[in-house]
């Protein structure tokens, strides 16, 4: 059920069914970078690529320009969006892309990997990404056979829909186009992995530091640019957005965020989802997780079942304006299972 639910969230998002009218869906035949992400200059030579709702990027990415090359942080959800990012990098600098980093295996951060592999750009990740990229990602990307079936079903529905039902036909055409986009994704492994710890990369004189911390998946890397004091958190950080806890260990995540906040009181943060942020937004996110853990623990202690907890626990007012409200309920369930020791990821 959990696999199906997680896949459905992605599926609906990509099919545009959760984001009616989003700009990325206006013209399925001609995707454009500005429909999929917004490029934000965070510091000199440091850019966040902030995903737009309903577009083909889905998760945030970014890039760092040194004086002898470029490092790309995450590859978006689709090869189309990854190619758009490469085109945007080409407008900023003529330097070559030297490295790409996968902050973790989730498909909305790695779906464009194949574009970099085809260009012989090394992709660096924590070693668990190598184990999970082509296995656990199946919960977000149906098999080619399943996709073929969905395509055939949708094409038949379209053929059976009369010409005067314009809205329905347009919706089915969008769905077909999204299926084609998903069918273009080939789950592609990183090419360099490292264990827990720190990796220093040099783009000429500019240093970039890769750090692993537990919490979101157990295979997460953060990317820090010391001379600009910018931290790309991947999905270890979510700005004004409820997180996906499907693979999370909140008991590890809160201490990781405390560590991040103590080391980076004045940094700028490029989160995995949401806008470029400061420490205040990262603290709000840390507090959301901590509060979730406290309230679900109390619910368990007072004898509530998962279903009762989901019905009775209310999202605190402070987080009601956050994006991805659909995660509020599943977060209670994931937290409950983690505390009970019954959570299965995969
Ligand atoms: Zn993620």
Coordinates of C-alpha atoms and ligand atoms in Angstrom, one line a residue:
X1 CA 0.0 0.0 0.0
X2 CA 2.7 2.4 0.9
X3 CA 4.6 1.8 -2.3
X4 CA 1.4 2.3 -4.2
X5 CA 0.6 5.5 -2.3
X6 CA 4.0 7.0 -2.9
X7 CA 4.0 6.2 -6.5
X8 CA 0.5 7.6 -6.9
X9 CA 1.6 11.0 -5.4
X10 CA 4.3 11.2 -8.0
X11 CA 2.1 9.9 -10.7
X12 CA -0.6 12.4 -10.0
X13 CA 1.8 15.3 -9.7
X14 CA 3.4 14.5 -13.0
X15 CA 0.1 13.9 -14.7
X16 CA -0.8 17.4 -13.5
X17 CA -3.9 16.2 -11.7
X18 CA -2.9 17.7 -8.4
X19 CA -1.9 21.0 -9.9
X20 CA -4.5 22.0 -12.3
X21 CA -3.6 25.1 -14.3
X22 CA 0.1 24.9 -13.4
X23 CA 2.3 26.6 -15.9
X24 CA 4.3 23.4 -16.7
X25 CA 1.1 21.9 -18.1
X26 CA 0.1 24.6 -20.5
X27 CA 2.0 23.3 -23.5
X28 CA 2.9 19.6 -23.2
X29 CA 4.5 19.5 -26.6
X30 CA 7.1 22.2 -25.9
X31 CA 8.5 22.1 -22.4
X32 CA 10.5 25.2 -21.4
X33 CA 12.9 25.8 -18.6
X34 CA 10.9 28.6 -17.2
X35 CA 7.9 26.3 -16.8
X36 CA 9.9 23.7 -14.9
X37 CA 12.2 25.7 -12.6
X38 CA 13.3 29.1 -11.6
X39 CA 17.0 29.9 -11.6
X40 CA 18.0 31.9 -8.5
X41 CA 21.5 33.4 -8.0
X42 CA 22.2 32.7 -4.4
X43 CA 25.8 34.0 -4.4
X44 CA 28.5 34.7 -7.0
X45 CA 28.7 31.6 -9.1
X46 CA 26.2 29.7 -6.9
X47 CA 22.7 29.1 -8.3
X48 CA 19.6 27.3 -7.0
X49 CA 17.2 25.8 -9.6
X50 CA 13.9 25.9 -7.8
X51 CA 11.3 23.5 -9.1
X52 CA 7.9 24.9 -10.2
X53 CA 4.7 23.1 -9.3
X54 CA 3.4 20.9 -12.0
X55 CA 6.6 21.1 -14.1
X56 CA 9.1 18.5 -15.1
X57 CA 11.7 19.3 -12.5
X58 CA 9.7 18.3 -9.4
X59 CA 12.7 18.6 -6.9
X60 CA 15.1 21.4 -6.6
X61 CA 18.6 21.3 -8.2
X62 CA 21.4 23.8 -8.6
X63 CA 25.0 24.4 -9.7
X64 CA 28.3 25.9 -8.6
X65 CA 30.7 27.6 -10.9
X66 CA 34.3 27.5 -9.9
X67 CA 37.2 28.8 -12.0
X68 CA 37.9 25.6 -13.8
X69 CA 34.5 23.8 -14.0
X70 CA 31.0 23.5 -12.8
X71 CA 29.4 21.1 -10.2
X72 CA 25.7 20.3 -10.6
X73 CA 23.7 19.4 -7.5
X74 CA 20.9 17.0 -8.4
X75 CA 19.5 16.2 -11.8
X76 CA 15.7 16.8 -11.4
X77 CA 12.9 14.3 -12.1
X78 CA 13.2 14.0 -15.9
X79 CA 15.9 14.1 -18.6
X80 CA 14.0 17.0 -20.2
X81 CA 14.4 19.2 -17.1
X82 CA 18.1 18.1 -16.8
X83 CA 18.8 19.2 -20.3
X84 CA 17.1 22.5 -19.7
X85 CA 19.4 23.0 -16.6
X86 CA 22.4 22.3 -18.8
X87 CA 21.2 24.9 -21.3
X88 CA 20.8 27.4 -18.5
X89 CA 24.3 26.6 -17.2
X90 CA 25.6 27.3 -20.7
X91 CA 24.1 30.8 -20.5
X92 CA 25.9 31.6 -17.3
X93 CA 29.4 30.1 -18.0
X94 CA 31.3 28.5 -20.8
X95 CA 33.2 26.3 -18.3
X96 CA 32.6 22.5 -18.5
X97 CA 30.4 20.5 -16.1
X98 CA 33.0 18.5 -14.1
X99 CA 30.8 16.8 -11.6
X100 CA 27.2 16.1 -10.7
X101 CA 26.1 15.1 -7.2
X102 CA 23.0 13.1 -6.2
X103 CA 21.9 14.3 -2.8
X104 CA 20.0 11.0 -2.4
X105 CA 18.3 8.4 -4.6
X106 CA 14.7 9.7 -4.8
X107 CA 13.7 10.0 -8.4
X108 CA 12.8 13.7 -8.2
X109 CA 16.5 14.3 -7.6
X110 CA 18.0 11.7 -9.9
X111 CA 15.7 11.2 -12.8
X112 CA 17.9 13.2 -15.1
X113 CA 21.1 11.2 -14.3
X114 CA 21.3 9.6 -17.7
X115 CA 21.8 13.0 -19.3
X116 CA 25.0 13.5 -17.3
X117 CA 26.2 9.9 -17.8
X118 CA 25.8 10.4 -21.6
X119 CA 28.1 13.4 -21.4
X120 CA 30.7 11.4 -19.3
X121 CA 30.1 13.6 -16.3
X122 CA 30.9 11.7 -13.1
X123 CA 27.9 11.4 -10.7
X124 CA 28.9 11.4 -7.0
X125 CA 26.7 10.1 -4.2
X126 CA 26.7 8.4 -0.8
X127 CA 27.2 4.7 -1.3
X128 CA 23.6 3.7 -0.5
X129 CA 22.4 5.5 -3.6
X130 CA 24.2 2.9 -5.6
X131 CA 22.1 0.2 -3.9
X132 CA 18.8 2.0 -4.1
X133 CA 18.8 4.0 -7.3
X134 CA 17.5 1.2 -9.6
X135 CA 15.7 -0.8 -6.9
X136 CA 13.9 1.4 -4.3
X137 CA 13.1 4.0 -7.0
X138 CA 10.6 1.5 -8.5
X139 CA 8.1 2.8 -6.0
X140 CA 8.2 6.1 -7.9
X141 CA 8.6 4.8 -11.4
X142 CA 6.4 2.0 -12.7
X143 CA 8.1 -0.7 -14.8
X144 CA 8.2 -0.2 -18.6
X145 CA 5.5 -2.8 -19.0
X146 CA 3.2 -1.0 -16.6
X147 CA 3.9 2.3 -18.3
X148 CA 3.1 0.7 -21.7
X149 CA -0.2 -0.5 -20.4
X150 CA -1.1 2.9 -18.9
X151 CA -0.2 4.5 -22.2
X152 CA -2.4 2.1 -24.2
X153 CA -5.3 2.6 -21.7
X154 CA -5.0 6.4 -21.9
X155 CA -4.7 6.3 -25.7
X156 CA -7.8 4.2 -26.0
X157 CA -9.7 6.5 -23.7
X158 CA -8.6 9.4 -25.9
X159 CA -9.8 7.6 -29.0
X160 CA -13.2 6.9 -27.4
X161 CA -13.7 10.6 -26.3
X162 CA -15.8 12.6 -28.8
X163 CA -14.2 15.7 -30.4
X164 CA -16.7 18.0 -28.6
X165 CA -15.4 17.0 -25.2
X166 CA -12.5 19.3 -25.5
X167 CA -11.5 19.6 -21.8
X168 CA -11.4 15.8 -21.3
X169 CA -9.5 15.3 -24.5
X170 CA -6.9 18.0 -23.5
X171 CA -6.5 16.3 -20.1
X172 CA -6.0 12.9 -21.7
X173 CA -3.5 14.4 -24.1
X174 CA -1.6 15.9 -21.2
X175 CA -1.6 12.5 -19.4
X176 CA -0.2 10.8 -22.5
X177 CA 2.5 13.4 -22.8
X178 CA 3.5 12.9 -19.1
X179 CA 3.6 9.1 -19.6
X180 CA 5.9 9.6 -22.5
X181 CA 8.1 11.8 -20.3
X182 CA 8.2 9.1 -17.6
X183 CA 9.0 6.5 -20.2
X184 CA 12.1 8.5 -21.1
X185 CA 13.6 8.1 -17.7
X186 CA 16.2 5.3 -17.4
X187 CA 17.2 4.7 -13.8
X188 CA 20.9 5.5 -13.9
X189 CA 23.4 4.9 -11.1
X190 CA 26.0 7.3 -9.8
X191 CA 29.6 6.6 -10.9
X192 CA 31.5 7.6 -7.7
X193 CA 30.4 6.8 -4.2
X194 CA 31.7 7.6 -0.8
X195 CA 30.8 6.3 2.7
X196 CA 29.7 8.4 5.6
X197 CA 32.0 11.4 6.1
X198 CA 33.3 14.3 4.1
X199 CA 34.6 14.7 0.5
X200 CA 36.4 17.8 -0.7
X201 CA 36.2 18.8 -4.4
X202 CA 38.1 21.7 -6.0
X203 CA 36.7 23.6 -9.0
X204 CA 40.1 25.3 -9.4
X205 CA 40.5 27.5 -6.3
X206 CA 36.8 27.1 -5.3
X207 CA 36.3 24.4 -2.7
X208 CA 33.1 22.4 -2.5
X209 CA 32.5 20.1 0.5
X210 CA 30.2 17.1 0.4
X211 CA 28.9 15.8 3.8
X212 CA 26.7 12.9 4.6
X213 CA 24.1 13.0 7.4
X214 CA 21.4 10.6 8.4
X215 CA 17.7 11.4 8.4
X216 CA 15.8 11.6 5.1
X217 CA 16.8 8.3 3.5
X218 CA 20.0 7.0 5.2
X219 CA 22.0 7.9 2.0
X220 CA 21.9 11.7 2.0
X221 CA 24.6 14.2 0.9
X222 CA 24.7 17.9 1.6
X223 CA 26.8 20.2 -0.6
X224 CA 28.5 23.2 1.0
X225 CA 30.3 26.1 -0.7
X226 CA 32.5 27.6 2.1
X227 CA 33.6 30.8 0.3
X228 CA 29.9 31.8 -0.4
X229 CA 28.5 30.2 2.8
X230 CA 25.7 28.4 0.8
X231 CA 24.5 24.9 1.8
X232 CA 22.5 22.7 -0.6
X233 CA 20.7 20.5 1.7
X234 CA 19.0 18.1 -0.7
X235 CA 15.9 16.7 1.1
X236 CA 17.6 17.0 4.4
X237 CA 16.0 20.5 4.4
X238 CA 12.6 21.5 3.3
X239 CA 11.5 25.2 3.2
X240 CA 7.9 25.9 4.1
X241 CA 7.1 22.5 2.7
X242 CA 5.9 19.3 4.5
X243 CA 8.4 16.6 3.9
X244 CA 8.1 13.1 2.5
X245 CA 9.0 10.7 5.3
X246 CA 8.6 7.5 3.3
X247 CA 12.3 6.5 3.9
X248 CA 12.9 8.7 6.9
X249 CA 14.3 8.1 10.4
X250 CA 13.1 11.2 12.3
X251 CA 15.1 10.1 15.4
X252 CA 18.3 10.6 13.3
X253 CA 17.0 13.6 11.3
X254 CA 16.3 16.0 14.2
X255 CA 19.9 15.7 15.6
X256 CA 21.2 16.1 12.0
X257 CA 19.3 19.3 11.7
X258 CA 20.5 20.5 15.1
X259 CA 24.1 19.9 13.8
X260 CA 23.4 21.7 10.6
X261 CA 21.9 24.7 12.4
X262 CA 24.7 24.9 14.9
X263 CA 27.3 24.9 12.1
X264 CA 25.4 27.2 9.7
X265 CA 23.8 30.0 11.7
X266 CA 24.1 32.5 8.9
X267 CA 24.3 30.3 5.8
X268 CA 21.9 30.5 2.8
X269 CA 20.2 27.2 2.2
X270 CA 19.1 25.7 -1.1
X271 CA 16.5 23.2 0.2
X272 CA 15.4 20.0 -1.6
X273 CA 11.9 21.5 -1.9
X274 CA 10.7 25.1 -1.4
X275 CA 12.4 28.4 -2.0
X276 CA 16.0 29.5 -1.1
X277 CA 15.9 29.9 2.7
X278 CA 17.8 31.0 5.8
X279 CA 18.3 29.4 9.1
X280 CA 14.9 30.4 10.3
X281 CA 13.1 28.3 7.8
X282 CA 15.4 25.3 8.5
X283 CA 14.6 25.7 12.2
X284 CA 10.9 25.7 11.5
X285 CA 11.4 22.5 9.6
X286 CA 13.4 21.0 12.4
X287 CA 10.6 22.0 14.8
X288 CA 7.9 20.4 12.6
X289 CA 9.7 17.1 12.8
X290 CA 10.4 17.4 16.5
X291 CA 6.7 18.3 17.2
X292 CA 5.5 15.5 15.0
X293 CA 7.6 13.0 17.0
X294 CA 6.4 14.4 20.3
X295 CA 2.7 14.4 19.5
X296 CA 2.7 10.9 17.9
X297 CA 4.7 9.6 20.9
X298 CA 2.0 10.9 23.2
X299 CA -0.7 9.4 20.9
X300 CA 1.0 6.0 21.2
X301 CA 1.3 6.3 25.0
X302 CA -2.4 7.1 25.3
X303 CA -3.2 3.9 23.3
X304 CA -4.4 5.4 20.0
X305 CA -4.1 3.2 16.9
X306 CA -2.6 4.6 13.7
X307 CA -6.0 5.4 12.2
X308 CA -7.1 7.1 15.4
X309 CA -3.9 9.1 15.5
X310 CA -4.4 10.2 11.9
X311 CA -7.9 11.3 12.7
X312 CA -7.3 13.0 15.9
X313 CA -3.9 14.7 15.5
X314 CA -4.2 18.1 13.9
X315 CA -1.4 19.8 12.0
X316 CA -0.3 22.8 14.1
X317 CA -1.6 26.2 12.7
X318 CA 2.0 27.3 12.0
X319 CA 2.4 24.6 9.3
X320 CA -0.9 24.9 7.6
X321 CA 0.4 27.3 4.9
X322 CA 3.2 24.9 4.0
X323 CA 3.3 23.2 0.6
X324 CA 2.6 19.5 0.2
X325 CA -0.2 19.3 2.7
X326 CA -1.0 15.8 1.4
X327 CA 2.0 14.6 3.4
X328 CA 0.4 15.6 6.8
X329 CA -1.5 12.3 7.2
X330 CA 1.2 10.0 5.9
X331 CA 3.8 11.7 8.1
X332 CA 1.7 10.7 11.2
X333 CA 1.6 7.1 9.9
X334 CA 5.4 7.0 9.1
X335 CA 6.2 8.6 12.5
X336 CA 3.9 6.1 14.3
X337 CA 5.6 3.2 12.7
X338 CA 9.1 4.5 13.3
X339 CA 8.4 4.9 17.0
X340 CA 6.7 1.4 17.2
X341 CA 9.6 -0.1 15.3
X342 CA 7.4 -1.4 12.5
X343 CA 8.4 0.9 9.7
X344 CA 9.5 -0.8 6.5
X345 CA 11.1 1.3 3.9
X346 CA 11.6 0.3 0.3
Ligands
LIG1 ZN1 13.7 12.8 -1.1

